[in-house]
Amino acid sequence: MKIHDVQEFRSVRAQWGKKLLILGHYYIPDETIALTDRQGDSLALSQIAAADETCEAIIFCGVHFMAETADILANSPEKLAKRDGKRIPVILSSMTSGCPMADMANMAEVTECWNRLGELVNTEDILPVTYVNSSAEIKAFCGRHGGVVCTSGNARRVLEWALKQKSRILFLPDQHLGRNTALEMGIPREQIVMWKKVEGALPENIKNAKIILWEGFCPVHNQMDAQKAAELKTENPNAKLIVHPECVQELVCQSESAGSTAFIIKEIQNAQSGDRFIIGTESHLVERLKNEYPELSIQHLGKPHPCEDMARNTPESLFSALEQLENDTLENLVSVPNEIAKDARIALENMLNLG
Ligand code: SF4
């Protein structure tokens, strides 16, 4: 069967009822998010996937690592036991939607880094922490070493916990979230070093380091710059600058507040009519906030910065995902191999257990 338009989509979707759960990340385009059942940031969506007791299939409108996380949590051994071993297929709406930041840390590079660190310091005393924006393999690496996953909403709590377990952290893959969080915690700059994939890090720096950052970054948030923010603040001195912690440190420390996507949305929801904001995050979300809150003055930090991978989650890609379920073809199935899922789940559960 083929779905040609929104009307046909709605009619096919209605037949699935609660057996189907369609999840949409905040950064996907408006016309697609309007067709999803639940919206949220990456972790919230995975938790929704894990908690749902009625669905038999999930379509994830987001990027690859998010569908992996949903698969790991929705198909845990406990959940499978409750369903007599029946797996919930997780279908990614757009198979070409990856996350460039997640791709900046692959297993070969991380293993090489870990081995090299072992020549410089005792790796038994390093806890690997990965941002949720990472592959299942990297999460599994963390799980195997007693490590943990974090999100932009709980990074500080996770790092504080991690430093109670071990005296150093290897933070993957987003250098900016790692640096911004460590500085917010009061860790001195000289104890925060970056692992240089190419050159290797200086041994004396590593020996004194509490936080060893990976060199990754989000190409979307990395483009937002402190100078532009300063210009906009001069033009609009009453506007509150809010940015995502994936932005560079010079920008984060200029902002009135920095926080996750959910945090930014809450700030806007709690604003009073006439309040002014300059927002440094992905532009589909900023545009949506502008439309939903016309009584506020909301502007992008400079030109709009869309995430191209998220933008590929079009209504047509969602139609195609539903067709795959209808036709039982599942070309976009995201399924994490058991041995990787088992270790990745340890790192995810270490985070979820922190509350
Ligand atoms: S906005 Fe950045 S971190 Fe998020 S999916 Fe796009 S590239 Fe990855």
Short mmCIF file of N, CA, C and O in Angstrom, two decimals, residues 185-314:
data_model
loop_
_atom_site.label_atom_id
_atom_site.label_comp_id
_atom_site.label_asym_id
_atom_site.label_seq_id
_atom_site.Cartn_x
_atom_site.Cartn_y
_atom_site.Cartn_z
N MET A 185 30.54 23.64 37.42
CA MET A 185 30.75 22.93 38.69
C MET A 185 31.94 23.48 39.47
O MET A 185 32.23 23.02 40.57
N GLY A 186 32.65 24.42 38.86
CA GLY A 186 33.80 25.03 39.54
C GLY A 186 35.11 24.27 39.36
O GLY A 186 36.08 24.51 40.08
N ILE A 187 35.14 23.36 38.40
CA ILE A 187 36.40 22.64 38.14
C ILE A 187 37.35 23.62 37.43
O ILE A 187 36.97 24.25 36.44
N PRO A 188 38.58 23.78 37.93
CA PRO A 188 39.48 24.76 37.30
C PRO A 188 39.81 24.40 35.85
O PRO A 188 39.89 23.22 35.50
N ARG A 189 39.98 25.44 35.04
CA ARG A 189 40.25 25.24 33.62
C ARG A 189 41.43 24.31 33.37
O ARG A 189 41.44 23.52 32.44
N GLU A 190 42.47 24.45 34.22
CA GLU A 190 43.67 23.63 33.97
C GLU A 190 43.44 22.15 34.23
O GLU A 190 44.24 21.31 33.85
N GLN A 191 42.30 21.84 34.89
CA GLN A 191 41.99 20.42 35.11
C GLN A 191 41.02 19.87 34.05
O GLN A 191 40.51 18.76 34.17
N ILE A 192 40.75 20.70 33.04
CA ILE A 192 39.88 20.26 31.94
C ILE A 192 40.74 20.25 30.68
O ILE A 192 41.23 21.29 30.24
N VAL A 193 40.99 19.09 30.12
CA VAL A 193 41.86 19.01 28.94
C VAL A 193 41.09 18.33 27.81
O VAL A 193 40.08 17.67 28.04
N MET A 194 41.61 18.54 26.59
CA MET A 194 40.93 17.89 25.47
C MET A 194 41.84 16.84 24.86
O MET A 194 43.02 17.09 24.62
N TRP A 195 41.26 15.66 24.64
CA TRP A 195 41.99 14.60 23.97
C TRP A 195 42.06 14.92 22.49
O TRP A 195 41.03 15.06 21.83
N LYS A 196 43.26 15.11 21.99
CA LYS A 196 43.40 15.45 20.58
C LYS A 196 43.49 14.16 19.79
O LYS A 196 44.46 13.43 19.92
N LYS A 197 42.49 13.91 18.96
CA LYS A 197 42.46 12.68 18.21
C LYS A 197 43.71 12.54 17.35
O LYS A 197 44.26 11.48 17.19
N VAL A 198 44.17 13.67 16.84
CA VAL A 198 45.27 13.61 15.89
C VAL A 198 46.62 13.63 16.62
O VAL A 198 47.45 12.72 16.46
N GLU A 199 46.81 14.62 17.46
CA GLU A 199 48.14 14.79 18.03
C GLU A 199 48.39 13.94 19.29
O GLU A 199 49.52 13.69 19.66
N GLY A 200 47.32 13.53 19.96
CA GLY A 200 47.53 12.91 21.27
C GLY A 200 47.66 14.04 22.28
O GLY A 200 48.09 15.14 21.95
N ALA A 201 47.23 13.78 23.52
CA ALA A 201 47.26 14.84 24.53
C ALA A 201 48.58 14.82 25.28
O ALA A 201 49.26 13.80 25.34
N LEU A 202 48.94 15.95 25.83
CA LEU A 202 50.21 16.02 26.57
C LEU A 202 50.09 15.24 27.87
O LEU A 202 49.15 15.44 28.63
N PRO A 203 51.05 14.33 28.15
CA PRO A 203 50.95 13.49 29.34
C PRO A 203 50.79 14.29 30.63
O PRO A 203 49.96 13.94 31.48
N GLU A 204 51.53 15.39 30.79
CA GLU A 204 51.45 16.12 32.06
C GLU A 204 50.06 16.74 32.25
O GLU A 204 49.56 16.83 33.37
N ASN A 205 49.43 17.15 31.12
CA ASN A 205 48.07 17.69 31.24
C ASN A 205 47.10 16.61 31.67
O ASN A 205 46.22 16.84 32.49
N ILE A 206 47.26 15.44 31.08
CA ILE A 206 46.34 14.34 31.41
C ILE A 206 46.50 13.97 32.88
O ILE A 206 45.51 13.73 33.59
N LYS A 207 47.72 13.93 33.36
CA LYS A 207 47.94 13.49 34.75
C LYS A 207 47.27 14.42 35.75
O LYS A 207 46.85 13.99 36.82
N ASN A 208 47.15 15.71 35.40
CA ASN A 208 46.51 16.66 36.34
C ASN A 208 45.01 16.83 36.07
O ASN A 208 44.35 17.59 36.76
N ALA A 209 44.53 16.16 35.01
CA ALA A 209 43.15 16.46 34.57
C ALA A 209 42.10 15.73 35.39
O ALA A 209 42.29 14.58 35.78
N LYS A 210 41.00 16.42 35.60
CA LYS A 210 39.80 15.78 36.16
C LYS A 210 38.84 15.41 35.02
O LYS A 210 38.16 14.41 35.08
N ILE A 211 38.80 16.28 34.01
CA ILE A 211 37.88 16.05 32.88
C ILE A 211 38.69 15.98 31.59
O ILE A 211 39.41 16.92 31.24
N ILE A 212 38.57 14.86 30.89
CA ILE A 212 39.23 14.71 29.59
C ILE A 212 38.12 14.76 28.53
O ILE A 212 37.25 13.87 28.48
N LEU A 213 38.15 15.81 27.73
CA LEU A 213 37.07 16.01 26.75
C LEU A 213 37.42 15.36 25.43
O LEU A 213 38.58 15.42 24.99
N TRP A 214 36.43 14.80 24.79
CA TRP A 214 36.56 14.36 23.40
C TRP A 214 36.42 15.60 22.52
O TRP A 214 35.90 16.63 22.97
N GLU A 215 36.86 15.49 21.27
CA GLU A 215 36.91 16.70 20.43
C GLU A 215 35.62 16.98 19.66
O GLU A 215 35.61 17.82 18.77
N GLY A 216 34.53 16.27 19.97
CA GLY A 216 33.31 16.42 19.17
C GLY A 216 32.55 17.71 19.44
O GLY A 216 32.79 18.39 20.45
N PHE A 217 31.64 18.00 18.54
CA PHE A 217 30.79 19.20 18.69
C PHE A 217 29.56 19.05 17.81
O PHE A 217 29.56 18.25 16.86
N CYS A 218 28.53 19.80 18.12
CA CYS A 218 27.33 19.82 17.27
C CYS A 218 27.54 20.89 16.21
O CYS A 218 27.71 22.07 16.55
N PRO A 219 27.52 20.52 14.92
CA PRO A 219 27.76 21.53 13.88
C PRO A 219 26.71 22.64 13.88
O PRO A 219 26.98 23.73 13.39
N VAL A 220 25.53 22.36 14.42
CA VAL A 220 24.48 23.39 14.46
C VAL A 220 24.79 24.41 15.56
O VAL A 220 24.91 25.62 15.30
N HIS A 221 24.96 23.95 16.78
CA HIS A 221 25.19 24.88 17.89
C HIS A 221 26.59 25.50 17.85
O HIS A 221 26.80 26.60 18.36
N ASN A 222 27.51 24.80 17.23
CA ASN A 222 28.89 25.30 17.17
C ASN A 222 29.00 26.57 16.32
O ASN A 222 29.94 27.34 16.45
N GLN A 223 28.01 26.76 15.42
CA GLN A 223 28.07 27.95 14.53
C GLN A 223 27.64 29.22 15.24
O GLN A 223 27.82 30.32 14.72
N MET A 224 26.99 29.08 16.39
CA MET A 224 26.45 30.28 17.05
C MET A 224 27.57 30.99 17.79
O MET A 224 28.31 30.35 18.54
N ASP A 225 27.71 32.28 17.53
CA ASP A 225 28.93 32.87 18.09
C ASP A 225 28.69 34.01 19.07
O ASP A 225 27.66 34.69 19.04
N ALA A 226 29.66 34.16 19.94
CA ALA A 226 29.57 35.10 21.06
C ALA A 226 29.53 36.55 20.56
O ALA A 226 28.85 37.40 21.13
N GLN A 227 30.26 36.81 19.46
CA GLN A 227 30.31 38.19 18.97
C GLN A 227 28.93 38.63 18.47
O GLN A 227 28.47 39.74 18.74
N LYS A 228 28.26 37.74 17.73
CA LYS A 228 26.92 38.05 17.23
C LYS A 228 25.97 38.28 18.42
O LYS A 228 25.15 39.19 18.40
N ALA A 229 26.12 37.45 19.43
CA ALA A 229 25.26 37.59 20.62
C ALA A 229 25.48 38.96 21.26
O ALA A 229 24.52 39.64 21.64
N ALA A 230 26.74 39.39 21.34
CA ALA A 230 27.04 40.70 21.95
C ALA A 230 26.42 41.82 21.12
O ALA A 230 25.84 42.77 21.68
N GLU A 231 26.48 41.72 19.79
CA GLU A 231 25.88 42.74 18.91
C GLU A 231 24.36 42.81 19.14
O GLU A 231 23.79 43.89 19.28
N LEU A 232 23.74 41.63 19.17
CA LEU A 232 22.27 41.60 19.34
C LEU A 232 21.86 42.14 20.70
O LEU A 232 20.84 42.81 20.84
N LYS A 233 22.68 41.86 21.72
CA LYS A 233 22.38 42.35 23.07
C LYS A 233 22.50 43.88 23.11
O LYS A 233 21.75 44.56 23.81
N THR A 234 23.44 44.41 22.34
CA THR A 234 23.60 45.87 22.30
C THR A 234 22.38 46.51 21.64
O THR A 234 21.85 47.52 22.10
N GLU A 235 21.90 45.87 20.55
CA GLU A 235 20.72 46.40 19.85
C GLU A 235 19.45 46.22 20.69
O GLU A 235 18.49 46.97 20.54
N ASN A 236 19.43 45.20 21.51
CA ASN A 236 18.20 44.80 22.21
C ASN A 236 18.55 44.49 23.67
O ASN A 236 18.50 43.34 24.11
N PRO A 237 18.93 45.54 24.44
CA PRO A 237 19.50 45.29 25.77
C PRO A 237 18.55 44.63 26.76
O PRO A 237 19.01 44.01 27.72
N ASN A 238 17.22 44.73 26.53
CA ASN A 238 16.29 44.09 27.48
C ASN A 238 16.02 42.62 27.17
O ASN A 238 15.27 41.97 27.89
N ALA A 239 16.59 42.15 26.07
CA ALA A 239 16.31 40.75 25.70
C ALA A 239 17.16 39.81 26.54
O ALA A 239 18.32 40.10 26.85
N LYS A 240 16.56 38.68 26.90
CA LYS A 240 17.28 37.66 27.68
C LYS A 240 17.91 36.68 26.69
O LYS A 240 17.21 36.15 25.82
N LEU A 241 19.19 36.48 26.83
CA LEU A 241 19.89 35.54 25.94
C LEU A 241 19.88 34.15 26.58
O LEU A 241 20.40 33.95 27.68
N ILE A 242 19.26 33.21 25.88
CA ILE A 242 19.23 31.81 26.38
C ILE A 242 19.86 30.93 25.32
O ILE A 242 19.50 31.02 24.14
N VAL A 243 20.79 30.09 25.72
CA VAL A 243 21.47 29.23 24.74
C VAL A 243 21.51 27.78 25.23
O VAL A 243 21.33 27.50 26.41
N HIS A 244 21.78 26.91 24.28
CA HIS A 244 21.92 25.48 24.58
C HIS A 244 23.38 25.23 25.02
O HIS A 244 24.30 25.85 24.47
N PRO A 245 23.59 24.32 25.98
CA PRO A 245 24.97 24.09 26.44
C PRO A 245 25.86 23.37 25.43
O PRO A 245 27.04 23.12 25.72
N GLU A 246 25.34 23.05 24.23
CA GLU A 246 26.23 22.56 23.15
C GLU A 246 26.92 23.74 22.46
O GLU A 246 27.72 23.53 21.55
N CYS A 247 26.60 24.97 22.87
CA CYS A 247 27.25 26.15 22.28
C CYS A 247 28.63 26.35 22.93
O CYS A 247 28.89 25.85 24.02
N VAL A 248 29.47 27.14 22.25
CA VAL A 248 30.83 27.37 22.76
C VAL A 248 30.78 28.12 24.10
O VAL A 248 29.84 28.87 24.38
N GLN A 249 31.82 27.92 24.88
CA GLN A 249 31.84 28.45 26.24
C GLN A 249 31.75 29.98 26.27
O GLN A 249 31.07 30.56 27.13
N GLU A 250 32.42 30.66 25.32
CA GLU A 250 32.41 32.13 25.30
C GLU A 250 30.97 32.64 25.16
O GLU A 250 30.65 33.72 25.66
N LEU A 251 30.14 31.89 24.45
CA LEU A 251 28.74 32.29 24.28
C LEU A 251 27.93 31.93 25.53
O LEU A 251 27.15 32.75 26.03
N VAL A 252 28.15 30.73 26.04
CA VAL A 252 27.38 30.30 27.22
C VAL A 252 27.62 31.26 28.39
O VAL A 252 26.69 31.64 29.11
N CYS A 253 28.88 31.70 28.56
CA CYS A 253 29.13 32.55 29.73
C CYS A 253 28.60 33.98 29.54
O CYS A 253 28.47 34.71 30.49
N GLN A 254 28.25 34.36 28.32
CA GLN A 254 27.59 35.65 28.08
C GLN A 254 26.09 35.59 28.30
O GLN A 254 25.42 36.61 28.38
N SER A 255 25.53 34.38 28.30
CA SER A 255 24.08 34.24 28.30
C SER A 255 23.52 34.44 29.71
O SER A 255 24.22 34.26 30.70
N GLU A 256 22.23 34.80 29.76
CA GLU A 256 21.56 34.89 31.06
C GLU A 256 21.29 33.50 31.59
O GLU A 256 21.30 33.25 32.79
N SER A 257 20.98 32.57 30.68
CA SER A 257 20.84 31.18 31.12
C SER A 257 21.12 30.24 29.97
O SER A 257 21.00 30.61 28.80
N ALA A 258 21.54 29.04 30.34
CA ALA A 258 21.86 28.01 29.34
C ALA A 258 21.23 26.71 29.82
O ALA A 258 21.28 26.40 31.01
N GLY A 259 20.66 25.98 28.89
CA GLY A 259 20.04 24.72 29.31
C GLY A 259 19.52 23.93 28.13
O GLY A 259 19.57 24.37 26.97
N SER A 260 19.02 22.76 28.46
CA SER A 260 18.55 21.81 27.45
C SER A 260 17.36 22.37 26.67
O SER A 260 16.79 23.41 27.04
N THR A 261 16.96 21.65 25.65
CA THR A 261 15.79 22.05 24.85
C THR A 261 14.56 22.18 25.76
O THR A 261 13.81 23.16 25.66
N ALA A 262 14.38 21.21 26.64
CA ALA A 262 13.21 21.26 27.54
C ALA A 262 13.30 22.49 28.45
O ALA A 262 12.29 23.15 28.72
N PHE A 263 14.51 22.83 28.90
CA PHE A 263 14.70 24.01 29.75
C PHE A 263 14.32 25.28 28.98
O PHE A 263 13.63 26.17 29.50
N ILE A 264 14.78 25.38 27.73
CA ILE A 264 14.50 26.57 26.93
C ILE A 264 12.98 26.74 26.74
O ILE A 264 12.43 27.83 26.90
N ILE A 265 12.31 25.62 26.45
CA ILE A 265 10.85 25.68 26.26
C ILE A 265 10.17 26.17 27.55
O ILE A 265 9.29 27.02 27.52
N LYS A 266 10.63 25.66 28.67
CA LYS A 266 10.03 26.06 29.95
C LYS A 266 10.23 27.56 30.21
O LYS A 266 9.32 28.24 30.68
N GLU A 267 11.43 28.06 29.89
CA GLU A 267 11.69 29.50 30.09
C GLU A 267 10.67 30.33 29.30
O GLU A 267 10.17 31.34 29.77
N ILE A 268 10.40 29.89 28.08
CA ILE A 268 9.46 30.63 27.23
C ILE A 268 8.03 30.48 27.77
O ILE A 268 7.27 31.45 27.82
N GLN A 269 7.69 29.28 28.19
CA GLN A 269 6.33 29.06 28.73
C GLN A 269 6.08 29.94 29.96
O GLN A 269 4.96 30.38 30.19
N ASN A 270 7.13 30.17 30.75
CA ASN A 270 6.97 30.93 31.99
C ASN A 270 7.12 32.44 31.80
O ASN A 270 7.05 33.19 32.77
N ALA A 271 7.34 32.89 30.56
CA ALA A 271 7.59 34.32 30.32
C ALA A 271 6.29 35.12 30.40
O ALA A 271 5.19 34.57 30.28
N GLN A 272 6.43 36.43 30.61
CA GLN A 272 5.28 37.34 30.64
C GLN A 272 5.15 38.02 29.27
O GLN A 272 6.16 38.25 28.60
N SER A 273 3.92 38.37 28.91
CA SER A 273 3.69 39.04 27.63
C SER A 273 4.63 40.25 27.49
O SER A 273 4.79 41.02 28.43
N GLY A 274 5.24 40.39 26.34
CA GLY A 274 6.15 41.50 26.09
C GLY A 274 7.60 41.17 26.38
O GLY A 274 8.50 41.92 25.99
N ASP A 275 7.87 40.06 27.08
CA ASP A 275 9.27 39.68 27.36
C ASP A 275 10.02 39.43 26.05
O ASP A 275 9.44 38.98 25.06
N ARG A 276 11.31 39.72 26.09
CA ARG A 276 12.12 39.62 24.86
C ARG A 276 13.21 38.56 25.06
O ARG A 276 13.81 38.48 26.13
N PHE A 277 13.44 37.79 24.00
CA PHE A 277 14.44 36.71 24.08
C PHE A 277 15.28 36.64 22.81
O PHE A 277 14.77 36.85 21.70
N ILE A 278 16.54 36.33 23.01
CA ILE A 278 17.41 35.93 21.89
C ILE A 278 17.76 34.47 22.21
O ILE A 278 18.26 34.18 23.30
N ILE A 279 17.45 33.56 21.27
CA ILE A 279 17.63 32.15 21.59
C ILE A 279 18.66 31.50 20.69
O ILE A 279 18.56 31.58 19.45
N GLY A 280 19.62 30.85 21.31
CA GLY A 280 20.67 30.16 20.56
C GLY A 280 20.44 28.66 20.60
O GLY A 280 21.00 27.96 21.45
N THR A 281 19.58 28.21 19.70
CA THR A 281 19.44 26.76 19.53
C THR A 281 18.89 26.49 18.13
O THR A 281 18.74 27.41 17.31
N GLU A 282 18.59 25.23 17.86
CA GLU A 282 18.16 24.79 16.54
C GLU A 282 16.93 25.56 16.08
O GLU A 282 16.00 25.81 16.86
N SER A 283 16.91 25.93 14.78
CA SER A 283 15.92 26.93 14.36
C SER A 283 14.49 26.41 14.19
O SER A 283 13.56 27.20 14.28
N HIS A 284 14.28 25.10 13.93
CA HIS A 284 12.89 24.63 13.87
C HIS A 284 12.19 24.89 15.21
O HIS A 284 11.04 25.30 15.26
N LEU A 285 12.93 24.66 16.28
CA LEU A 285 12.35 24.87 17.61
C LEU A 285 12.11 26.36 17.85
O LEU A 285 11.04 26.76 18.33
N VAL A 286 13.08 27.19 17.48
CA VAL A 286 12.91 28.65 17.72
C VAL A 286 11.71 29.17 16.92
O VAL A 286 10.88 29.94 17.45
N GLU A 287 11.58 28.74 15.67
CA GLU A 287 10.45 29.18 14.84
C GLU A 287 9.13 28.75 15.47
O GLU A 287 8.16 29.50 15.50
N ARG A 288 9.10 27.51 15.99
CA ARG A 288 7.86 27.02 16.60
C ARG A 288 7.50 27.86 17.82
O ARG A 288 6.35 28.25 18.01
N LEU A 289 8.51 28.19 18.62
CA LEU A 289 8.25 29.01 19.82
C LEU A 289 7.75 30.39 19.41
O LEU A 289 6.83 30.95 20.04
N LYS A 290 8.33 30.94 18.34
CA LYS A 290 7.88 32.26 17.86
C LYS A 290 6.40 32.21 17.47
O LYS A 290 5.62 33.10 17.79
N ASN A 291 6.01 31.12 16.79
CA ASN A 291 4.62 31.00 16.35
C ASN A 291 3.66 30.74 17.51
O ASN A 291 2.54 31.24 17.53
N GLU A 292 4.14 29.94 18.47
CA GLU A 292 3.24 29.58 19.58
C GLU A 292 3.08 30.70 20.61
O GLU A 292 2.10 30.73 21.34
N TYR A 293 4.07 31.59 20.66
CA TYR A 293 4.03 32.67 21.68
C TYR A 293 4.17 34.03 21.01
O TYR A 293 5.16 34.73 21.21
N PRO A 294 3.15 34.43 20.20
CA PRO A 294 3.27 35.71 19.47
C PRO A 294 3.33 36.92 20.41
O PRO A 294 3.75 38.01 20.00
N GLU A 295 2.89 36.74 21.68
CA GLU A 295 2.91 37.86 22.63
C GLU A 295 4.32 38.14 23.14
O GLU A 295 4.57 39.14 23.83
N LEU A 296 5.27 37.27 22.82
CA LEU A 296 6.66 37.47 23.23
C LEU A 296 7.48 37.93 22.03
O LEU A 296 7.10 37.68 20.88
N SER A 297 8.60 38.56 22.29
CA SER A 297 9.52 38.89 21.20
C SER A 297 10.66 37.87 21.25
O SER A 297 11.45 37.86 22.20
N ILE A 298 10.69 36.99 20.25
CA ILE A 298 11.70 35.92 20.24
C ILE A 298 12.50 36.05 18.95
O ILE A 298 11.92 36.08 17.86
N GLN A 299 13.82 36.13 19.06
CA GLN A 299 14.62 36.17 17.84
C GLN A 299 15.73 35.13 17.90
O GLN A 299 16.18 34.70 18.97
N HIS A 300 16.13 34.70 16.68
CA HIS A 300 17.24 33.75 16.59
C HIS A 300 18.54 34.47 16.95
O HIS A 300 18.67 35.67 16.75
N LEU A 301 19.49 33.68 17.42
CA LEU A 301 20.83 34.24 17.64
C LEU A 301 21.52 34.27 16.26
O LEU A 301 22.09 33.27 15.82
N GLY A 302 21.39 35.39 15.57
CA GLY A 302 21.93 35.49 14.21
C GLY A 302 21.00 34.82 13.23
O GLY A 302 19.79 34.76 13.44
N LYS A 303 21.58 34.25 12.17
CA LYS A 303 20.72 33.62 11.17
C LYS A 303 20.19 32.29 11.72
O LYS A 303 20.80 31.72 12.64
N PRO A 304 19.04 31.81 11.17
CA PRO A 304 18.52 30.53 11.66
C PRO A 304 19.51 29.40 11.41
O PRO A 304 20.20 29.38 10.39
N HIS A 305 19.58 28.48 12.36
CA HIS A 305 20.48 27.33 12.24
C HIS A 305 19.68 26.05 12.30
O HIS A 305 19.46 25.49 13.38
N PRO A 306 19.22 25.54 11.15
CA PRO A 306 18.46 24.28 11.18
C PRO A 306 19.39 23.08 11.26
O PRO A 306 20.52 23.13 10.76
N CYS A 307 18.93 22.00 11.88
CA CYS A 307 19.68 20.75 11.82
C CYS A 307 19.20 20.00 10.57
O CYS A 307 18.04 19.60 10.49
N GLU A 308 20.10 19.83 9.61
CA GLU A 308 19.70 19.23 8.33
C GLU A 308 19.24 17.78 8.52
O GLU A 308 18.38 17.29 7.80
N ASP A 309 19.86 17.09 9.46
CA ASP A 309 19.46 15.70 9.68
C ASP A 309 18.05 15.61 10.22
O ASP A 309 17.27 14.75 9.81
N MET A 310 17.72 16.50 11.14
CA MET A 310 16.36 16.52 11.68
C MET A 310 15.37 16.93 10.58
O MET A 310 14.25 16.41 10.52
N ALA A 311 15.79 17.86 9.73
CA ALA A 311 14.90 18.39 8.69
C ALA A 311 14.48 17.31 7.69
O ALA A 311 13.45 17.44 7.02
N ARG A 312 15.28 16.23 7.60
CA ARG A 312 14.92 15.17 6.65
C ARG A 312 13.73 14.33 7.14
O ARG A 312 13.23 13.47 6.43
N ASN A 313 13.27 14.59 8.37
CA ASN A 313 12.06 13.93 8.85
C ASN A 313 10.84 14.69 8.32
O ASN A 313 10.21 15.47 9.02
N THR A 314 10.54 14.46 7.07
CA THR A 314 9.42 15.15 6.42
C THR A 314 8.15 14.33 6.60
O THR A 314 8.22 13.14 6.94
#
